[in-house]
Amino acid sequence: MTARLDEAPLLQATGITKRYGQQVGCLAVDVSLWSGEVLAIVGESGSGKTTLLRVLAGQLAPEAGSARYRQADGQTRDIYRLSEPQRRHLQRSEWGFVFQTPADGLRLNVSAGANVGERLMALGARHYGDIRGSARSWLERLEIDVTRIDERPSAFSGGMRQRLQIARNLVTGPRLLFMDEPTGGLDVSVQARLLDTLRGLVRDMGLSVLLVTHDLGVARLLADRMMVMKEGRVVEQGLTDQILEDPQHAYAQLLVSSILQA
Amino acid sequence: MTEQEAGYNFAYLDEQTKRMIRRTLLKAVAIPGYQVPFASREMPMPFGWGTGGVQVTAAILGPDDVLKVIDQGADDTTNAVSIRGFFRRTAGVETTEDTEAASIIQTRHRIPETPLQPHQILVYQVPIPEPLRFLEPRETETRLMHALQDYGLMHVKLYEDIATHGHIATTYAYPVKVNRRYVTDPSPTPKFDNPKMNRSSALQLFGAGREQRIYAIPPDTEVVSLDFEDHPFSIQAWDRPCALCGASDTFLDEVVMDNEGQRLFVCSDSDHCRKRQDALQEVS
Amino acid sequence: MGTIGMDTILKVRDLDKSFTLHLQGGVHLPVLSSASFEAAAGDCLVLGGPSGSGKSSILKMIYGTYPVERGSIQVRHGETWVEVVGAESHVVRALRRDTIGYVSQFLRVIPRVPCLEIVAEPLLVRGRSRAQALERAAELLTRLNLPKRLWDLPPTTFSGGEQQRVNIARGFAEPVPLLLLDEPTASLDADNREAVLSLIEEARDGGAAILAIFHDVEQGARLAGRIVDVRDFSRPASRATQDVMEPLQN
C-alpha cells in the first residue's frame, strides 16, 4: 500500500490561496499527498484548514495556485482547469467528501439504501438488485444494522448518520477521501468506534485521506502525517509521531502540549 | 371554416409574441427534451387551464390547419370544448374530432391511440415541466443536474418506489430520457402512452404556461422510459376489453354506472372508440 | 569504526541533535554532537550511557521521529541506500514499512482495539491475509506468555508488563533488516525477559541488525556484539539538562 520511493504524489497542490474579502482563508499553501497516506490538517478554528480542504476538494476555487491530481487512468490533471462536469465526475467517482454534519452529506428524505446507492445510480448502475446488494454490504461494513436499509436517516442517531455518510462515499471505491472533522459532534465512545472503523477501511481499501481536525487525538489515531496550520499558513508538517513527539515550531509545541493526557 | 371574430389578431396572440414563442420552439426542437424558458403571456384563461398548450398552438396555427383538442382523451369534455371554441373564434380555423384529419392536436393528459403521421403536430399541456421537481425543489440545482446529466436522483426515486412498493409505483408523468440526453416529464399522461412517444412520426411540443417553459421532441426521436434492468418498464393492462368497441389494446377509463358498484370500462380515446364502433356496425 | 562490509545496513555520521523549548522561553538544550557508528546484518549494538544522554533520541532519529539538526543517517533499503535526514515523509514511511522496525518504551494504546488486532496490524499493512496475521499474532503472544483470555481485550487496562509484551509482539511480528529497541525488557519479570531476549537473539541470528537500549547493563551484555557509549557523543551537558530531558523522553 505504501508508495514506492520515487512515486509521484497522488495530489500535489502548490501556492493555494483563498481569501474571503479581508479574511484570510489560506495563504500560499503547498500540499502533497501520496497514495495510501492519511494526512491530517490540524489547527484551531480560523486557522484556514477547512477552507484549504474545500479548495483542494474542488468545492471552492482558489484565487491562486494549482492542484494536480493523478487520475485512475494515469493522467494527471490540474483540477481547477477541469470543466465543471469533469470535476463533478471526479468528485463522484474517484473522490469522496465527508462533512462534519452528516446531514450535509446525506439526503434525509430518502432511505438509507437509496443514499448509499445514489452514487452508483449516478454513475449508470441500472440493476436494482445489485444496487441494493451493494448498499447492504456497505451498511454492514460500516456496522449499520442492515434491517434499517429502508429507513430514512432522519431516524438515525448522529453516529449512524455519519457512518451512513461514509458508506455513501465509499460505495464507488474512491481513491481519495476528504474528511472535515468526521467525528466532531459525536459522543466520545461513538467517536472511538468510528475511528476504529475508519482505520480499518483506510488500510483495507488503500485509501488516501486528507483529514481536517482540531483534535490531535484523532490525528494521532488516523494520520501518517500532519500539517499544522495557523492563520492561513502551514507552520510545520511532518510525520505524525514527529509532530507529536518533537514539534519544532513554537505554535506546534503549544498545540501538542495542550493535549489532555488520558 | 368559420369566420374569425373581429377584434382579435389571428389566434389571439400578437405577432411579436408568436415570434418569441416560435424562436423558443426552434430552440426546443434543436435540443430535444430540454426545457427552454419563454415569456409566457397572460391568456384569457387562468394558469392551470392549459395556457402553455394554448400559447404553443396559437404560435404555430395557420389558417389552413385543422385543429383537434382533447382532454383525457375525449373531445367532448368541458376544457376541450372551450379551447376548440377559443381557436374557432380567434382564428377561424377548421376544427375536428377526427384524429386522422387533424394537423394540430392539442391534448391534456393523453396521447391518441391512432399512430400519428409526419405532417401532424401534438401539443401537450404541461403543469410541472421539471421531472426532478418533487425530489429537488431548488431550480438552481435541477438546472445543474440537467446541464451535467446528473440524473442519479431520478433513479433514486424509482429505487425508493421498488423498496417501498415492490415495483415502480409511478403510473403517470413517468420520466423518460429523450435522445439519450435529457430526462423529461412527458406531462401527466399515463405511462401506458410513453411508448407512443418513442420515434413518433409527429412533432411533439410541450407548453407549460405557469412555469414558463417549452420543450419539444422532434419526429423520430428516441424516447426511453427510465427503469432498472431487473424492474423493466411496463405499461398498464386491463382484464377486460372496452365495453363499447371491444378494443383490448387501448387505455380504458373506468365509468361508474350506478350506486350498486356497476362499472364499465371504455376507451378513453373517444374518437378512436367511435371509429371502431362504426366499423363493427358496418360489418354487422 | 569498522570496515564497511557488504552487509552494512546502517551508517550514522556526525549526528547533532538539540531541542528548543519555545514554551519555556526558547531554552536550547543540546543533546548530541557528532554521533557516528555503523551496524551490519547480524550485529547487535547496545547503546549505553546514563538517562538523558540521548540514547532514545538516537533511535528516534534513525526511525524518523526526531528531526535531525545536522548529520547523516543512511539506511540500506533493499538494494539502495536511503538518507533518512531530511527525507520526505513517504520515504520514511516506506522505510518503516519494509526496513526499520521500532519498539518504543511505551505502548501507544489505541482505545477499544483488542491486543490481538494491535499485534496483527503490521502484518495486515504488509498485505498478509487476516488469517495469517492473526495466526502470527497469536504465536507471538503465546511466546510472550500473554494469557489467551487477554487477547480479545484492548490493552488499556493491562499492567505495564502486559502492555510491554503486546508492544514487543507487535514489533517482532514481521522480520525487518534493522530493529530498534528502546528498553524492551523494562517492566518484565525474569521469565518474560527471557522470552524477549530469545526473540531478539532469533532476529539477530536471522540476519537483522539490532540497535537496543537496555536498562539493565547485564542483559545488554548477553546480546551485545558491541556497546556504543553514547556519552562519547554527548554535548558537555550539565545535570540540569538531564533533569529536563528525562520527562521529555517519556
Short mmCIF file of N, CA, C and O in Angstrom, two decimals, chain A residues 28-81:
data_model
loop_
_atom_site.label_atom_id
_atom_site.label_comp_id
_atom_site.label_asym_id
_atom_site.label_seq_id
_atom_site.Cartn_x
_atom_site.Cartn_y
_atom_site.Cartn_z
N ALA A 28 -0.92 30.79 0.19
CA ALA A 28 0.25 30.15 -0.44
C ALA A 28 0.60 28.81 0.19
O ALA A 28 1.74 28.57 0.58
N VAL A 29 -0.39 27.94 0.27
CA VAL A 29 -0.17 26.64 0.92
C VAL A 29 0.22 25.58 -0.11
O VAL A 29 -0.39 25.47 -1.16
N ASP A 30 1.24 24.83 0.22
CA ASP A 30 1.63 23.68 -0.61
C ASP A 30 1.22 22.41 0.12
O ASP A 30 1.48 22.27 1.30
N VAL A 31 0.58 21.51 -0.60
CA VAL A 31 0.21 20.23 -0.01
C VAL A 31 0.52 19.12 -0.98
O VAL A 31 0.17 19.21 -2.16
N SER A 32 1.17 18.08 -0.49
CA SER A 32 1.34 16.88 -1.33
C SER A 32 0.77 15.70 -0.58
O SER A 32 0.94 15.60 0.64
N LEU A 33 0.12 14.83 -1.28
CA LEU A 33 -0.44 13.64 -0.66
C LEU A 33 -0.06 12.44 -1.51
O LEU A 33 -0.29 12.43 -2.71
N TRP A 34 0.55 11.46 -0.85
CA TRP A 34 0.95 10.26 -1.59
C TRP A 34 -0.13 9.19 -1.48
O TRP A 34 -0.98 9.20 -0.59
N SER A 35 -0.05 8.26 -2.39
CA SER A 35 -1.02 7.17 -2.41
C SER A 35 -0.99 6.40 -1.11
O SER A 35 0.09 6.09 -0.59
N GLY A 36 -2.16 6.08 -0.56
CA GLY A 36 -2.21 5.27 0.65
C GLY A 36 -1.84 6.01 1.92
O GLY A 36 -1.63 5.40 2.96
N GLU A 37 -1.79 7.33 1.85
CA GLU A 37 -1.36 8.10 3.01
C GLU A 37 -2.55 8.84 3.65
O GLU A 37 -3.45 9.28 2.96
N VAL A 38 -2.51 8.97 4.96
CA VAL A 38 -3.51 9.80 5.63
C VAL A 38 -2.81 11.05 6.13
O VAL A 38 -1.90 10.97 6.96
N LEU A 39 -3.23 12.20 5.63
CA LEU A 39 -2.64 13.47 6.04
C LEU A 39 -3.68 14.25 6.83
O LEU A 39 -4.78 14.49 6.36
N ALA A 40 -3.33 14.61 8.05
CA ALA A 40 -4.24 15.39 8.86
C ALA A 40 -3.82 16.85 8.84
O ALA A 40 -2.65 17.16 9.04
N ILE A 41 -4.76 17.72 8.55
CA ILE A 41 -4.50 19.15 8.62
C ILE A 41 -5.09 19.62 9.94
O ILE A 41 -6.31 19.54 10.15
N VAL A 42 -4.23 20.03 10.83
CA VAL A 42 -4.71 20.39 12.16
C VAL A 42 -4.48 21.87 12.43
O VAL A 42 -3.60 22.50 11.85
N GLY A 43 -5.30 22.37 13.32
CA GLY A 43 -5.19 23.77 13.67
C GLY A 43 -6.44 24.15 14.42
O GLY A 43 -7.41 23.39 14.45
N GLU A 44 -6.43 25.33 14.97
CA GLU A 44 -7.61 25.76 15.70
C GLU A 44 -8.62 26.41 14.76
O GLU A 44 -8.34 26.56 13.57
N SER A 45 -9.77 26.80 15.30
CA SER A 45 -10.77 27.45 14.45
C SER A 45 -10.16 28.69 13.86
O SER A 45 -9.44 29.42 14.53
N GLY A 46 -10.45 28.91 12.60
CA GLY A 46 -9.92 30.11 11.96
C GLY A 46 -8.52 29.92 11.40
O GLY A 46 -7.94 30.85 10.85
N SER A 47 -8.00 28.71 11.52
CA SER A 47 -6.65 28.50 11.00
C SER A 47 -6.64 28.40 9.49
O SER A 47 -5.60 28.47 8.86
N GLY A 48 -7.82 28.17 8.91
CA GLY A 48 -7.89 28.06 7.45
C GLY A 48 -7.93 26.62 6.97
O GLY A 48 -7.94 26.37 5.77
N LYS A 49 -7.96 25.68 7.89
CA LYS A 49 -7.85 24.29 7.47
C LYS A 49 -9.07 23.82 6.68
O LYS A 49 -8.92 23.10 5.69
N THR A 50 -10.27 24.23 7.10
CA THR A 50 -11.45 23.80 6.36
C THR A 50 -11.51 24.46 4.99
O THR A 50 -11.89 23.82 4.00
N THR A 51 -11.12 25.72 4.92
CA THR A 51 -11.06 26.39 3.62
C THR A 51 -10.12 25.64 2.70
O THR A 51 -10.46 25.36 1.54
N LEU A 52 -8.97 25.29 3.21
CA LEU A 52 -7.99 24.57 2.40
C LEU A 52 -8.57 23.26 1.91
O LEU A 52 -8.45 22.91 0.73
N LEU A 53 -9.23 22.54 2.79
CA LEU A 53 -9.81 21.27 2.41
C LEU A 53 -10.82 21.44 1.29
O LEU A 53 -10.82 20.71 0.30
N ARG A 54 -11.68 22.42 1.43
CA ARG A 54 -12.73 22.63 0.45
C ARG A 54 -12.15 23.07 -0.89
O ARG A 54 -12.66 22.70 -1.94
N VAL A 55 -11.08 23.84 -0.84
CA VAL A 55 -10.44 24.23 -2.09
C VAL A 55 -9.81 23.01 -2.75
O VAL A 55 -9.98 22.77 -3.94
N LEU A 56 -9.11 22.19 -1.96
CA LEU A 56 -8.46 21.02 -2.53
C LEU A 56 -9.48 20.02 -3.06
O LEU A 56 -9.22 19.32 -4.04
N ALA A 57 -10.66 19.99 -2.43
CA ALA A 57 -11.70 19.06 -2.87
C ALA A 57 -12.48 19.59 -4.06
O ALA A 57 -13.44 18.96 -4.49
N GLY A 58 -12.07 20.75 -4.55
CA GLY A 58 -12.72 21.29 -5.74
C GLY A 58 -14.07 21.93 -5.47
O GLY A 58 -14.82 22.19 -6.40
N GLN A 59 -14.38 22.19 -4.21
CA GLN A 59 -15.66 22.82 -3.91
C GLN A 59 -15.57 24.33 -4.01
O GLN A 59 -16.56 25.02 -4.26
N LEU A 60 -14.38 24.86 -3.75
CA LEU A 60 -14.15 26.30 -3.86
C LEU A 60 -13.01 26.51 -4.83
O LEU A 60 -12.07 25.71 -4.87
N ALA A 61 -13.09 27.61 -5.57
CA ALA A 61 -11.97 27.91 -6.47
C ALA A 61 -10.97 28.79 -5.74
O ALA A 61 -11.36 29.75 -5.07
N PRO A 62 -9.68 28.49 -5.83
CA PRO A 62 -8.70 29.33 -5.16
C PRO A 62 -8.44 30.58 -5.98
O PRO A 62 -8.71 30.60 -7.18
N GLU A 63 -7.90 31.60 -5.33
CA GLU A 63 -7.52 32.79 -6.08
C GLU A 63 -6.24 32.55 -6.83
O GLU A 63 -6.00 33.12 -7.88
N ALA A 64 -5.39 31.74 -6.20
CA ALA A 64 -4.10 31.44 -6.82
C ALA A 64 -3.73 30.03 -6.47
O ALA A 64 -4.19 29.48 -5.48
N GLY A 65 -2.89 29.44 -7.30
CA GLY A 65 -2.41 28.10 -7.00
C GLY A 65 -2.98 27.06 -7.94
O GLY A 65 -3.93 27.30 -8.66
N SER A 66 -2.36 25.91 -7.93
CA SER A 66 -2.83 24.81 -8.77
C SER A 66 -2.82 23.54 -7.95
O SER A 66 -2.13 23.46 -6.93
N ALA A 67 -3.57 22.57 -8.39
CA ALA A 67 -3.60 21.28 -7.70
C ALA A 67 -3.64 20.20 -8.76
O ALA A 67 -4.61 20.09 -9.51
N ARG A 68 -2.59 19.43 -8.81
CA ARG A 68 -2.52 18.38 -9.83
C ARG A 68 -2.86 17.05 -9.18
O ARG A 68 -2.28 16.66 -8.17
N TYR A 69 -3.79 16.34 -9.83
CA TYR A 69 -4.26 15.07 -9.30
C TYR A 69 -4.04 13.98 -10.33
O TYR A 69 -4.33 14.15 -11.51
N ARG A 70 -3.50 12.86 -9.87
CA ARG A 70 -3.24 11.74 -10.77
C ARG A 70 -4.44 10.82 -10.77
O ARG A 70 -4.74 10.15 -9.79
N GLN A 71 -5.14 10.81 -11.91
CA GLN A 71 -6.36 10.03 -12.01
C GLN A 71 -6.07 8.53 -12.07
O GLN A 71 -4.95 8.11 -12.28
N ALA A 72 -7.14 7.76 -11.94
CA ALA A 72 -7.01 6.30 -12.00
C ALA A 72 -6.47 5.86 -13.35
O ALA A 72 -5.78 4.85 -13.47
N ASP A 73 -6.78 6.64 -14.39
CA ASP A 73 -6.31 6.26 -15.72
C ASP A 73 -4.86 6.68 -15.96
O ASP A 73 -4.35 6.55 -17.05
N GLY A 74 -4.22 7.22 -14.92
CA GLY A 74 -2.80 7.56 -15.03
C GLY A 74 -2.55 9.00 -15.45
O GLY A 74 -1.45 9.53 -15.28
N GLN A 75 -3.58 9.64 -15.98
CA GLN A 75 -3.39 11.03 -16.42
C GLN A 75 -3.40 11.97 -15.23
O GLN A 75 -4.18 11.80 -14.30
N THR A 76 -2.55 12.98 -15.28
CA THR A 76 -2.52 13.98 -14.22
C THR A 76 -3.20 15.26 -14.71
O THR A 76 -2.88 15.75 -15.79
N ARG A 77 -4.16 15.75 -13.95
CA ARG A 77 -4.90 16.94 -14.37
C ARG A 77 -4.85 18.01 -13.29
O ARG A 77 -4.85 17.69 -12.10
N ASP A 78 -4.87 19.26 -13.73
CA ASP A 78 -4.99 20.37 -12.78
C ASP A 78 -6.48 20.51 -12.50
O ASP A 78 -7.27 20.82 -13.40
N ILE A 79 -6.89 20.27 -11.28
CA ILE A 79 -8.32 20.17 -11.04
C ILE A 79 -9.07 21.49 -11.25
O ILE A 79 -10.27 21.49 -11.49
N TYR A 80 -8.36 22.61 -11.17
CA TYR A 80 -9.06 23.88 -11.39
C TYR A 80 -9.19 24.21 -12.87
O TYR A 80 -9.89 25.14 -13.25
N ARG A 81 -8.53 23.41 -13.69
CA ARG A 81 -8.67 23.64 -15.13
C ARG A 81 -9.70 22.71 -15.75
O ARG A 81 -10.00 22.78 -16.92
#
